Backbone as ProteinMPNN parsed JSONL, in Angstrom:
{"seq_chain_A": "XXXXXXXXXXXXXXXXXXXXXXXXXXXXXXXXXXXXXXXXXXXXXXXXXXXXXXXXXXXXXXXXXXXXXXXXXXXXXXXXXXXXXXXXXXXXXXXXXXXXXXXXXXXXXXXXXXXXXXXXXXXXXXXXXXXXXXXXXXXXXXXXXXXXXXXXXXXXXXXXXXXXXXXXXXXXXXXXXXXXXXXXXXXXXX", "coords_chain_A": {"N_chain_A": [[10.267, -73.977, -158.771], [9.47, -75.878, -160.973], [8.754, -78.243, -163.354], [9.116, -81.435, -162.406], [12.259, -83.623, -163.34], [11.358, -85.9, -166.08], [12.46, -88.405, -166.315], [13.766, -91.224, -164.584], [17.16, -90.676, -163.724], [20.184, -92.964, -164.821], [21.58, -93.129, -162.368], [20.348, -92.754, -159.802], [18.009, -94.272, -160.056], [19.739, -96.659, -160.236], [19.855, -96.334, -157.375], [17.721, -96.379, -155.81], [16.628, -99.016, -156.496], [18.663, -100.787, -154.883], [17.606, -99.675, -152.546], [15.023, -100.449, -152.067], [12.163, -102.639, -153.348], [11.77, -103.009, -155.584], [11.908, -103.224, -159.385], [13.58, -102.393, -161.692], [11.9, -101.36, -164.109], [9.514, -101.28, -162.981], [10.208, -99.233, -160.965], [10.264, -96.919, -162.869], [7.51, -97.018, -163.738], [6.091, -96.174, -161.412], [7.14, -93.484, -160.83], [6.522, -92.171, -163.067], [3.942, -92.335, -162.776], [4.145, -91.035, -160.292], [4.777, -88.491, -161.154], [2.512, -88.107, -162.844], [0.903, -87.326, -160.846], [2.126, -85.66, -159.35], [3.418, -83.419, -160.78], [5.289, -81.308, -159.937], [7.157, -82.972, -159.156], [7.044, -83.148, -156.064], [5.013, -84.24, -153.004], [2.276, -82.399, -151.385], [1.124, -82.195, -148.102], [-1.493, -81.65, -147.89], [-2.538, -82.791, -150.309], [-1.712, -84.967, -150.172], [-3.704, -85.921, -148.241], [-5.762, -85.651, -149.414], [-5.562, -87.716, -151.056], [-5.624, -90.079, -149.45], [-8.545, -89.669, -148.353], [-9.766, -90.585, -150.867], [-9.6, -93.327, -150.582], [-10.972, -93.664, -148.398], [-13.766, -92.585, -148.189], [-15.851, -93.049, -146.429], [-15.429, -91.933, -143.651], [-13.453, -89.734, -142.109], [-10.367, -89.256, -142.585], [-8.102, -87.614, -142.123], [-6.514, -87.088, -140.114], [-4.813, -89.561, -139.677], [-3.747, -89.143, -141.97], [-2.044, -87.448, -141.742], [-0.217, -88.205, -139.29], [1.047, -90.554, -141.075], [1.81, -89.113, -143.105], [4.043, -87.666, -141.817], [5.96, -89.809, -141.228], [6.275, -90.605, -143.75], [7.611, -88.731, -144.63], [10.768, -88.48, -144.543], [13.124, -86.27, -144.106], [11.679, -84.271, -143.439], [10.778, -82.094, -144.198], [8.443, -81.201, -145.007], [7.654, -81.813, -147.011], [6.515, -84.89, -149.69], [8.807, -85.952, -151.584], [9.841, -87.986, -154.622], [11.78, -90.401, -154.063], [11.599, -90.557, -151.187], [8.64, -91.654, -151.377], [8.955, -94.023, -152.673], [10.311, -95.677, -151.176], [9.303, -95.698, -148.634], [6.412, -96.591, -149.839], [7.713, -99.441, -150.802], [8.382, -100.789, -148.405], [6.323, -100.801, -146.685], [4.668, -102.399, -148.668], [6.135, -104.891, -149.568], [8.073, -105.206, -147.796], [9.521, -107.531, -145.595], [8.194, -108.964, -142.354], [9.44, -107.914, -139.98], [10.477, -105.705, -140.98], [8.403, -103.597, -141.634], [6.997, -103.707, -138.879], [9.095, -101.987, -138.045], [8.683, -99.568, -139.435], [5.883, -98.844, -138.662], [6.377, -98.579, -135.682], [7.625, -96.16, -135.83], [5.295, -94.706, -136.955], [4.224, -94.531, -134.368], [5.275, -93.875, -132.469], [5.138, -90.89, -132.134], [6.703, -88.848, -130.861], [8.834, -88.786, -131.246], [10.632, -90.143, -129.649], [12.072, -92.928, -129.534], [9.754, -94.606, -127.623], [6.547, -95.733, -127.553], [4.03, -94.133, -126.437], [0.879, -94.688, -123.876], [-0.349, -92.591, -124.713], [0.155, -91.885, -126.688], [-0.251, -93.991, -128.533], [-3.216, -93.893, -128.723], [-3.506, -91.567, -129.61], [-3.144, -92.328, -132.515], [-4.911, -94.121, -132.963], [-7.191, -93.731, -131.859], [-7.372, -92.102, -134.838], [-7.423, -93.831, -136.332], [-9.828, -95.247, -135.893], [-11.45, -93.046, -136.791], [-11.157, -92.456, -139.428], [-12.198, -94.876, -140.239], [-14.203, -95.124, -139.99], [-17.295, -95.898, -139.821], [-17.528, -97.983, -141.154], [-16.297, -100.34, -140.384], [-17.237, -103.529, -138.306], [-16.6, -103.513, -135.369], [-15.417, -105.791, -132.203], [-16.948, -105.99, -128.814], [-14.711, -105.37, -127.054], [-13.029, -103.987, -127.955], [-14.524, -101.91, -129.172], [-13.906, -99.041, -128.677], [-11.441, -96.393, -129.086], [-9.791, -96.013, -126.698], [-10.61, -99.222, -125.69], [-9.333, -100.263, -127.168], [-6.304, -99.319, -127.293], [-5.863, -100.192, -124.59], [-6.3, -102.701, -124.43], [-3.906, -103.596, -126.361], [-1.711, -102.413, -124.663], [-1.968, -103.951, -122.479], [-1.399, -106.389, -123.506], [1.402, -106.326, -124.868], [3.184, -104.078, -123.118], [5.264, -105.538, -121.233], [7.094, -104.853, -119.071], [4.936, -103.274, -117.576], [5.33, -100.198, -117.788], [3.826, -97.879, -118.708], [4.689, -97.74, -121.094], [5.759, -98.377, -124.602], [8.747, -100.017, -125.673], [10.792, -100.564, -128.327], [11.716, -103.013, -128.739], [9.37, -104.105, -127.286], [6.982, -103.774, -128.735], [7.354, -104.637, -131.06], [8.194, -107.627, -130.307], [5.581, -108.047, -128.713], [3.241, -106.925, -131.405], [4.098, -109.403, -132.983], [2.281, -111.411, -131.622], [0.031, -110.769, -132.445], [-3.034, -111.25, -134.06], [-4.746, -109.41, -135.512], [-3.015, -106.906, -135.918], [-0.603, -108.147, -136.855], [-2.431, -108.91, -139.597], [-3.221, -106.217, -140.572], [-0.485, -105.066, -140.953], [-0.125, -106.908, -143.335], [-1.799, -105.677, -145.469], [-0.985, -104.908, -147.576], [0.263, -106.617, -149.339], [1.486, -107.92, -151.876], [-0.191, -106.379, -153.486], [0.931, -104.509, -154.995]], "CA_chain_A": [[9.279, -74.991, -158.468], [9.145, -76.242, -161.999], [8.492, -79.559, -163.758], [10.752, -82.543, -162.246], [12.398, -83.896, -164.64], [10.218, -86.806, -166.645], [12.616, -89.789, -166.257], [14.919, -91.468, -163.591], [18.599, -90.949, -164.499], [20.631, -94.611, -164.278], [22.503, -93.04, -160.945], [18.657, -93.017, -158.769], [17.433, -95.867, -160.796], [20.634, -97.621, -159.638], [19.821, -96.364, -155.781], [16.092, -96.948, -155.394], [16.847, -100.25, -156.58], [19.524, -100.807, -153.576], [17.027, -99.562, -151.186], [13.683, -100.794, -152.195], [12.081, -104.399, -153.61], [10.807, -102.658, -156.965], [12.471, -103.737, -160.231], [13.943, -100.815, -162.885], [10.558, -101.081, -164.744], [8.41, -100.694, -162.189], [10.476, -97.672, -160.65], [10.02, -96.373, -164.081], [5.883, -96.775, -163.858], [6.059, -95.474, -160.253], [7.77, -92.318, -161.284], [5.325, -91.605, -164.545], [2.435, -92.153, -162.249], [4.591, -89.686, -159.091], [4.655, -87.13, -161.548], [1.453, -87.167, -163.271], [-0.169, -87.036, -160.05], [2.834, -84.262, -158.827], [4.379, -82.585, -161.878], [6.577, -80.64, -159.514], [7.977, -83.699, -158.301], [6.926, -83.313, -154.662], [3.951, -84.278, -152.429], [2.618, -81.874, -149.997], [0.502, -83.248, -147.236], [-2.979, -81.705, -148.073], [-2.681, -83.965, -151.701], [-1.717, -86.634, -149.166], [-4.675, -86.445, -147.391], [-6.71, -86.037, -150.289], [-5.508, -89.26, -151.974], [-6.348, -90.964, -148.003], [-9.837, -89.43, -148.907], [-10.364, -91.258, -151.763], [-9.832, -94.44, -149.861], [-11.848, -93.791, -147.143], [-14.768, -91.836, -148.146], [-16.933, -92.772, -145.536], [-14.903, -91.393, -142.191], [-12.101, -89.37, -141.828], [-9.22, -89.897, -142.66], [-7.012, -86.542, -141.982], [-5.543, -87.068, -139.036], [-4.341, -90.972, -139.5], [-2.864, -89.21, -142.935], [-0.889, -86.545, -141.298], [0.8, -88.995, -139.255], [1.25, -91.321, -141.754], [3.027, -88.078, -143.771], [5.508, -87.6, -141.018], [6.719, -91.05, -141.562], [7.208, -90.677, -145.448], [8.536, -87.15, -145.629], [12.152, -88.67, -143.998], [14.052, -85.295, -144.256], [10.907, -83.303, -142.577], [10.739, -80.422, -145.174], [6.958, -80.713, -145.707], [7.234, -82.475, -149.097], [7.293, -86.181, -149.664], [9.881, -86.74, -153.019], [9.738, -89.63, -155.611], [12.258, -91.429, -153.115], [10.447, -90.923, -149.937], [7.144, -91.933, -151.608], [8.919, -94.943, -153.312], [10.888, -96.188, -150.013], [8.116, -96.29, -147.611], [5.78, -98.049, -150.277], [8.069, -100.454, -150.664], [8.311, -101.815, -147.173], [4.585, -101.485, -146.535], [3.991, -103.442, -149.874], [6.537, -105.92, -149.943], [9.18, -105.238, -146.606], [10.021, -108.264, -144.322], [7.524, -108.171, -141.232], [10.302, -106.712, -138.994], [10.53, -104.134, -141.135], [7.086, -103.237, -141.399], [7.133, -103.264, -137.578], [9.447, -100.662, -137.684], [7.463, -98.731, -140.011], [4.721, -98.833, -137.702], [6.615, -98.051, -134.712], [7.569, -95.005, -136.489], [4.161, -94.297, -136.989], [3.222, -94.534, -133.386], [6.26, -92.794, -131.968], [5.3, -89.777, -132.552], [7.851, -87.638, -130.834], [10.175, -90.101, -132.01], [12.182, -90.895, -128.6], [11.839, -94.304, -128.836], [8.904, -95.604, -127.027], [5.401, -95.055, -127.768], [3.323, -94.003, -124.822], [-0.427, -94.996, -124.282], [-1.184, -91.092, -125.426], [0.968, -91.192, -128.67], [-0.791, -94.94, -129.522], [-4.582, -93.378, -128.275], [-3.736, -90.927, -130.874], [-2.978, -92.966, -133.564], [-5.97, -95.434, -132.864], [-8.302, -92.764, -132.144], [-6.998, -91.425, -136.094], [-7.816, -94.88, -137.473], [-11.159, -95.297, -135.452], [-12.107, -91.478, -137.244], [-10.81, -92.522, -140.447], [-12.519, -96.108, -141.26], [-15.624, -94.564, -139.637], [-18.714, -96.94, -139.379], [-17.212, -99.223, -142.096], [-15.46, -101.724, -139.722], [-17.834, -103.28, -136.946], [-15.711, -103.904, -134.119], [-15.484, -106.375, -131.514], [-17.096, -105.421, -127.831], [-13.659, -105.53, -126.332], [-12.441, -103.339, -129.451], [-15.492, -100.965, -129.923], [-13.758, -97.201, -128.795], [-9.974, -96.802, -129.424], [-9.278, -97.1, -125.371], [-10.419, -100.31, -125.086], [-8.471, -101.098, -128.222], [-5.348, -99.266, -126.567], [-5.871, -101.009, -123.486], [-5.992, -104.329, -124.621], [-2.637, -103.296, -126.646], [-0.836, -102.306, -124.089], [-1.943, -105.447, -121.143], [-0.96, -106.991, -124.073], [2.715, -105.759, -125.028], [3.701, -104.1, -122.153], [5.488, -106.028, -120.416], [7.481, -104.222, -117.723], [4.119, -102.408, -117.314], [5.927, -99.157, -117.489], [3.35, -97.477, -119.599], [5.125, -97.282, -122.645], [6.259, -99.692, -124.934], [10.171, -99.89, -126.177], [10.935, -101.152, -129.871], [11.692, -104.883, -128.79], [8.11, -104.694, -126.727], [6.159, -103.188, -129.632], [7.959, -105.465, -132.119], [7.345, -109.211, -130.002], [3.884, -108.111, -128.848], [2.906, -107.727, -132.423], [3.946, -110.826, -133.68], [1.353, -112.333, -130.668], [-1.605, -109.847, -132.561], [-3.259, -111.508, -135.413], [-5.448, -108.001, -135.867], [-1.646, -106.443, -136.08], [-0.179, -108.44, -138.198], [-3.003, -108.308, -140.602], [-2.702, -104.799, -140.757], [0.409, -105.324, -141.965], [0.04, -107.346, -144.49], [-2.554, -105.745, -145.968], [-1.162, -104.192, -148.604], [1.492, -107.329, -149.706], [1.029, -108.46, -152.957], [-1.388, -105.242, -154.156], [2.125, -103.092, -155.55]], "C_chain_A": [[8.581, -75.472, -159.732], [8.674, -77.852, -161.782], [9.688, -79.938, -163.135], [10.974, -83.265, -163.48], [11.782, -85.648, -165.112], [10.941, -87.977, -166.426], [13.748, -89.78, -164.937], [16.29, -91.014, -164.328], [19.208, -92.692, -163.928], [20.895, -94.585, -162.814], [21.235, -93.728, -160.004], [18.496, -93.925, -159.398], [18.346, -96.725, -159.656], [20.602, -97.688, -157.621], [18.839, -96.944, -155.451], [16.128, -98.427, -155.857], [17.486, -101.209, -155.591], [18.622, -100.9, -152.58], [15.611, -99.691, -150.756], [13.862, -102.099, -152.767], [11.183, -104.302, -154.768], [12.333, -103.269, -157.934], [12.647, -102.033, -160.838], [12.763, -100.284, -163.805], [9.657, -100.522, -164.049], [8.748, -99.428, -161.474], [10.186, -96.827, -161.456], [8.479, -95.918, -163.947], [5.616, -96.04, -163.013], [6.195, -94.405, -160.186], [6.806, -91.61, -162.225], [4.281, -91.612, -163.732], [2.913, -90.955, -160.999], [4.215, -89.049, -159.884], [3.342, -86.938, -162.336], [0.55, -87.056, -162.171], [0.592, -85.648, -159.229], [3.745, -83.86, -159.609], [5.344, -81.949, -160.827], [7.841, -81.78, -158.833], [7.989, -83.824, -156.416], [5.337, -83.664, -154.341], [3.796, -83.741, -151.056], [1.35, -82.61, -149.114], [-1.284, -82.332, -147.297], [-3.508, -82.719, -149.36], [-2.697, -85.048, -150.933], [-2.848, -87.11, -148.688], [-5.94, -86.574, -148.343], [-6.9, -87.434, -151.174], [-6.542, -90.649, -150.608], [-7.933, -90.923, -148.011], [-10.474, -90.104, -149.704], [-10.52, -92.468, -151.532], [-10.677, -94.928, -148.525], [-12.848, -92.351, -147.533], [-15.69, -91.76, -147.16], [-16.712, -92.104, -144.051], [-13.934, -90.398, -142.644], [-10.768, -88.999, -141.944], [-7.547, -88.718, -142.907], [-6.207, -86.246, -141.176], [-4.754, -88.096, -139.222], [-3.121, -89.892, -141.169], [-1.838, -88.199, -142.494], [0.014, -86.939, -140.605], [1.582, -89.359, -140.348], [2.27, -90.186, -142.928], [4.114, -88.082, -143.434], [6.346, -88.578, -141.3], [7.285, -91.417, -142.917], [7.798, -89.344, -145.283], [9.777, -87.597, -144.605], [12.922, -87.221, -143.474], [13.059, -84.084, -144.087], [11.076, -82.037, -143.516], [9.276, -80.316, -145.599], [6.752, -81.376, -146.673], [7.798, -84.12, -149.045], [7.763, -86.198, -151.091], [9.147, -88.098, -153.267], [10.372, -90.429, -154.404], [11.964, -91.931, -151.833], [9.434, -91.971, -149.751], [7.679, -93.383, -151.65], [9.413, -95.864, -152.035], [9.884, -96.899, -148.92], [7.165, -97.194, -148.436], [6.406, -98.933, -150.596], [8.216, -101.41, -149.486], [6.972, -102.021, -146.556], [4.136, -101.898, -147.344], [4.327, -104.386, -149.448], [7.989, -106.108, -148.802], [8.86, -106.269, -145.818], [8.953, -107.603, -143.142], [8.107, -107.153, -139.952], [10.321, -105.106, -139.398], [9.598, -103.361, -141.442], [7.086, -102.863, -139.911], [7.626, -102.207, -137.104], [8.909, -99.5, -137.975], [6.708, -98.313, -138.927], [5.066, -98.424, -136.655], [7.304, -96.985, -134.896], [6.764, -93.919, -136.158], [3.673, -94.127, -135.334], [4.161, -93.827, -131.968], [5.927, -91.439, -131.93], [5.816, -88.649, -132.396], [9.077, -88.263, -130.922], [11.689, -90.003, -130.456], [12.218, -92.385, -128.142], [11.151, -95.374, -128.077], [7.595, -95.097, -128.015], [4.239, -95.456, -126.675], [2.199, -94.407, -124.775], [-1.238, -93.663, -124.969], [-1.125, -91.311, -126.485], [-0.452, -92.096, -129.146], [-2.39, -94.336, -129.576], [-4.685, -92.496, -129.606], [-3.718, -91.2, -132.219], [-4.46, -93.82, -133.621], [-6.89, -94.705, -133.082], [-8.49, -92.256, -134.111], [-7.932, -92.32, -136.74], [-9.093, -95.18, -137.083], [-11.804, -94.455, -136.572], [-12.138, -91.882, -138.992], [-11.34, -93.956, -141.532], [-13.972, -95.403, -140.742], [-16.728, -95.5, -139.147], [-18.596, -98.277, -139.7], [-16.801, -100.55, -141.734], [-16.851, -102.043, -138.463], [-16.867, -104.11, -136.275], [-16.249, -104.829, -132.596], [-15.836, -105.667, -129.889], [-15.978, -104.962, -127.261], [-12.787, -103.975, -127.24], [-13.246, -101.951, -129.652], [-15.219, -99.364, -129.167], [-12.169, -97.438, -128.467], [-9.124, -96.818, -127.53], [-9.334, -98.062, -125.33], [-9.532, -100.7, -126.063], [-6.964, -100.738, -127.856], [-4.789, -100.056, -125.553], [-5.666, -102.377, -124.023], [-4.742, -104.768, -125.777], [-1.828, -103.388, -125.544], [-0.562, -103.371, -122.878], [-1.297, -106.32, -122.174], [0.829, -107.426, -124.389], [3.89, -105.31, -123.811], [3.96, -104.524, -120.939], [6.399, -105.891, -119.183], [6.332, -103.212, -117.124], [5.086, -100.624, -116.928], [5.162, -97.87, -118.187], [3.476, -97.159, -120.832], [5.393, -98.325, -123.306], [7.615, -99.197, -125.838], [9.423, -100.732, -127.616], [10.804, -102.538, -129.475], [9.773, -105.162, -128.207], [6.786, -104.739, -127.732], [6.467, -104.619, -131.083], [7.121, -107.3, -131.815], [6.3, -109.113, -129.598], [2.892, -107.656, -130.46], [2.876, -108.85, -133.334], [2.413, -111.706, -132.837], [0.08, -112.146, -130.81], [-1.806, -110.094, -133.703], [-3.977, -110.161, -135.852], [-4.092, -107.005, -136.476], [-1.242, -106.812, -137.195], [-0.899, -108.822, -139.541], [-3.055, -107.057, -141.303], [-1.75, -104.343, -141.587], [0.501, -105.487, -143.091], [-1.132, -107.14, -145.248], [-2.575, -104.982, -147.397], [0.172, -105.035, -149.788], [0.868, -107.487, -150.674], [0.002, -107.275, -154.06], [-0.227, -104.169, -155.378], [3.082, -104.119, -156.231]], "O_chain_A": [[7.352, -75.534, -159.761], [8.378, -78.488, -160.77], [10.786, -79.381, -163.116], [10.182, -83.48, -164.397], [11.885, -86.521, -164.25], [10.162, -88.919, -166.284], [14.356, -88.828, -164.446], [16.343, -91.053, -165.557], [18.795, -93.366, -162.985], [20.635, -95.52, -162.057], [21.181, -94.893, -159.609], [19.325, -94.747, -159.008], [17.951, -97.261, -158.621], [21.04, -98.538, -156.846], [18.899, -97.997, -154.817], [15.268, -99.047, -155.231], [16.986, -102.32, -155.417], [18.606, -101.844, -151.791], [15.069, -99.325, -149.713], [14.924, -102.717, -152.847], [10.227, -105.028, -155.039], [13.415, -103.617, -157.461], [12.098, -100.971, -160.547], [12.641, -99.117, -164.179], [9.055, -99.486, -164.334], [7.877, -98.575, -161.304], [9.777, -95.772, -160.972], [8.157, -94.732, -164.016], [4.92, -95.079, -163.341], [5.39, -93.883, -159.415], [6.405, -90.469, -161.996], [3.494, -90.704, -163.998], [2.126, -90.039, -160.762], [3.048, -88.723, -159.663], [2.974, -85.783, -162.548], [-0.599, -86.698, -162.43], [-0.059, -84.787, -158.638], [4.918, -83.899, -159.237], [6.498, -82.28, -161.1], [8.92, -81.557, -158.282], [8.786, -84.455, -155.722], [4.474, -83.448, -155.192], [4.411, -84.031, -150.03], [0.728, -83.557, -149.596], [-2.132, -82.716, -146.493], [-4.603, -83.281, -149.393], [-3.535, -85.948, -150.981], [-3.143, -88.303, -148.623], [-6.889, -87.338, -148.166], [-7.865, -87.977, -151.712], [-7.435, -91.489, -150.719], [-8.585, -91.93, -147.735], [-11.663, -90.349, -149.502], [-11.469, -93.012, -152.097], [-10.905, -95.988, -147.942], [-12.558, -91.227, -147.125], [-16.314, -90.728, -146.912], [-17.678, -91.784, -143.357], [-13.713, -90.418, -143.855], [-10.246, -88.299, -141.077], [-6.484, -88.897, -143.501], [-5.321, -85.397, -141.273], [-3.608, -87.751, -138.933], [-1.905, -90.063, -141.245], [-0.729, -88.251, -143.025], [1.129, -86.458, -140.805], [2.603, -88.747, -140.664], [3.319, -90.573, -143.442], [5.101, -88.338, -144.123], [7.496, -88.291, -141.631], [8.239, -92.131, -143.227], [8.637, -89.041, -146.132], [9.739, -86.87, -143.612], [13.288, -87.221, -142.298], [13.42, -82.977, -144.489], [11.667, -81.032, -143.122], [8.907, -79.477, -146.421], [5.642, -81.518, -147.185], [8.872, -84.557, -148.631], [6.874, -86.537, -151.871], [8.392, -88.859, -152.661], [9.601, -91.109, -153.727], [11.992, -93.079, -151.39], [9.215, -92.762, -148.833], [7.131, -94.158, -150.866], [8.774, -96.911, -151.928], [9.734, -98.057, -148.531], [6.97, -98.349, -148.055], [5.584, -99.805, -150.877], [8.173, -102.635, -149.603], [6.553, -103.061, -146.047], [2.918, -102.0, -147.193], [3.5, -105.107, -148.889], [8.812, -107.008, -148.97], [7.82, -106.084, -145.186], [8.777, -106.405, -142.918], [7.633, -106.219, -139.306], [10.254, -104.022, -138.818], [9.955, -102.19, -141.567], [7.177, -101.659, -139.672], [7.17, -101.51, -136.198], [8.661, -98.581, -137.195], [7.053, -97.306, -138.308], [4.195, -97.69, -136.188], [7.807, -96.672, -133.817], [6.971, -92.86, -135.566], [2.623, -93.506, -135.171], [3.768, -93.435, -130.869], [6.89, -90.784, -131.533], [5.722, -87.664, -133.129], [10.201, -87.945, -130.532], [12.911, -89.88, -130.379], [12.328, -92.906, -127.032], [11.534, -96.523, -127.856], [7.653, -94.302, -128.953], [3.771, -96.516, -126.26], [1.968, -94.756, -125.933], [-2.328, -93.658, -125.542], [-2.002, -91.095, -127.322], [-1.408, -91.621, -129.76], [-2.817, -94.345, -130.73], [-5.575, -92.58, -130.453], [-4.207, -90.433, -133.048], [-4.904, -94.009, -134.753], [-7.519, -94.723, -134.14], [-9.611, -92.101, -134.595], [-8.893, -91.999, -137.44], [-9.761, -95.467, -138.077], [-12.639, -95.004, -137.292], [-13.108, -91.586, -139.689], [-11.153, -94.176, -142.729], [-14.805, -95.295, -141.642], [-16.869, -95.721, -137.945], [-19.057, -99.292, -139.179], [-16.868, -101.58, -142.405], [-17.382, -101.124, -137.838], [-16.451, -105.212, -136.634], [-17.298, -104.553, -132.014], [-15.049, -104.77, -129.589], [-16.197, -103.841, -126.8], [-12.015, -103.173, -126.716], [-12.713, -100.995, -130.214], [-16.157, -98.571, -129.08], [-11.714, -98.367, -127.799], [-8.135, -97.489, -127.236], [-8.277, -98.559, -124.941], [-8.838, -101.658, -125.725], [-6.185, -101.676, -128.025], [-3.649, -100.517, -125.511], [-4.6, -102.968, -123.854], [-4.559, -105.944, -126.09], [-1.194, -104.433, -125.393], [0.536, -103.647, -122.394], [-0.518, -107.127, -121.666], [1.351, -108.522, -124.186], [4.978, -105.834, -123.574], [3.388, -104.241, -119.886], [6.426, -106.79, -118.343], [6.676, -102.39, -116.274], [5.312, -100.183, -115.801], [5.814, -96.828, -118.252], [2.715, -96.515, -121.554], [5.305, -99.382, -122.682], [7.583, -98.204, -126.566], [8.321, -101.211, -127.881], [9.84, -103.204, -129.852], [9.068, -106.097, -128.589], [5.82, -105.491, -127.6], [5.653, -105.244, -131.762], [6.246, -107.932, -132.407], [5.593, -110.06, -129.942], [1.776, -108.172, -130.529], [2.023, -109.188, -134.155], [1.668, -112.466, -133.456], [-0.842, -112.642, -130.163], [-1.149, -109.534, -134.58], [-3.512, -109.852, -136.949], [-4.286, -106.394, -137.527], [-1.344, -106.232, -138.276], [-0.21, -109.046, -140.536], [-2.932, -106.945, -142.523], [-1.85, -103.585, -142.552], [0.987, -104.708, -143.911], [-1.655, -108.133, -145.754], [-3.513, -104.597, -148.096], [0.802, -104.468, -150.682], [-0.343, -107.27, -150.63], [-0.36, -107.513, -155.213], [-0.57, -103.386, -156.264], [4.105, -103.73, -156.795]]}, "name": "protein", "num_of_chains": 1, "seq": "XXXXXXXXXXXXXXXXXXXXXXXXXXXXXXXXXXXXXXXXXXXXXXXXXXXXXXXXXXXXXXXXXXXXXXXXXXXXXXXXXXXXXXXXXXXXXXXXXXXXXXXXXXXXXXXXXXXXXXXXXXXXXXXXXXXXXXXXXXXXXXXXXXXXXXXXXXXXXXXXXXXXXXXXXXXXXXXXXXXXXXXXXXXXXX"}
């Protein structure tokens, strides 16, 4: 559990390039900044939540990041890698809104069979309620993460079946400007 080693080789260079929307330079900066913030080359998910900390000082923000782990550590070993890290911020920087969507329905899956139930999303919402804290004031309709579930799911689900599939989750966010802000709130910043 040494040092990783300090530079890309061409091979990874040449992949993360393939499978992200970074340039060879900037994988380069990305990498020098992974490792001086994780010399071993990995990130485990209490650093995770401490970095989420630093962005949200005023609430929370340990539950929304332990999701939000699951969804970068791909290969579930506890540790998010340089390629993990670099993959997922690339499609929540600079990914196509579909594929953000998927992202997100990732994120809200959380026993990952394909739907996401009104519990899973409750839990996710509830996370992000806990985690912006006081900082946001929210709309009456909006102001405790049921009604904000609820008016998700009358929204989306449209076989009322209580859950929502990928296609339902997918075209009822395009129809959610609050949603697709969300999204794009981190385009152009990376």
């Amino acid at each position: 559990m040494g040092k990783a080693q300090s530079k890309l080789s061409p091979e990874v260079l040449n992949d993360l390039q393939k499978c992200t929307y970074f340039e060879k330079k900037e994988l380069q900066q990305w990498y020098k900044g992974f490792l001086k913030d994780c010399p071993t080359g990995q990130l485990n998910k209490t650093d995770f939540q401490k970095i989420y900390k630093q962005f949200f000082p005023f609430g929370d923000p340990s539950r929304f990041a332990d999701y939000v782990f699951k969804v970068f550590d791909k290969d579930n070993n506890g540790m998010i890698d340089f390629k993990e890290f670099i993959c997922a911020l690339s499609v929540t920087s600079r990914g196509r809104v579909d594929e953000k969507l998927y992202w997100a329905f990732q994120l809200y899956d959380i026993d990952n069979d394909g739907f996401i139930t009104r519990e899973e999303m409750l839990h996710i919402v509830d996370a992000i309620y806990k985690m912006v804290g006081s900082m946001v004031k929210l709309p009456p309709d909006e102001d405790t993460p049921e009604k904000r579930v609820n008016k998700i799911f009358d929204l989306m689900d449209n076989d009322k079946d209580g859950k929502l599939s990928k296609e339902e989750f997918r075209e009822g966010s395009k129809k959610d400007p609050t949603i697709l802000q969300a999204l794009n709130l981190y385009d152009g910043m990376v």
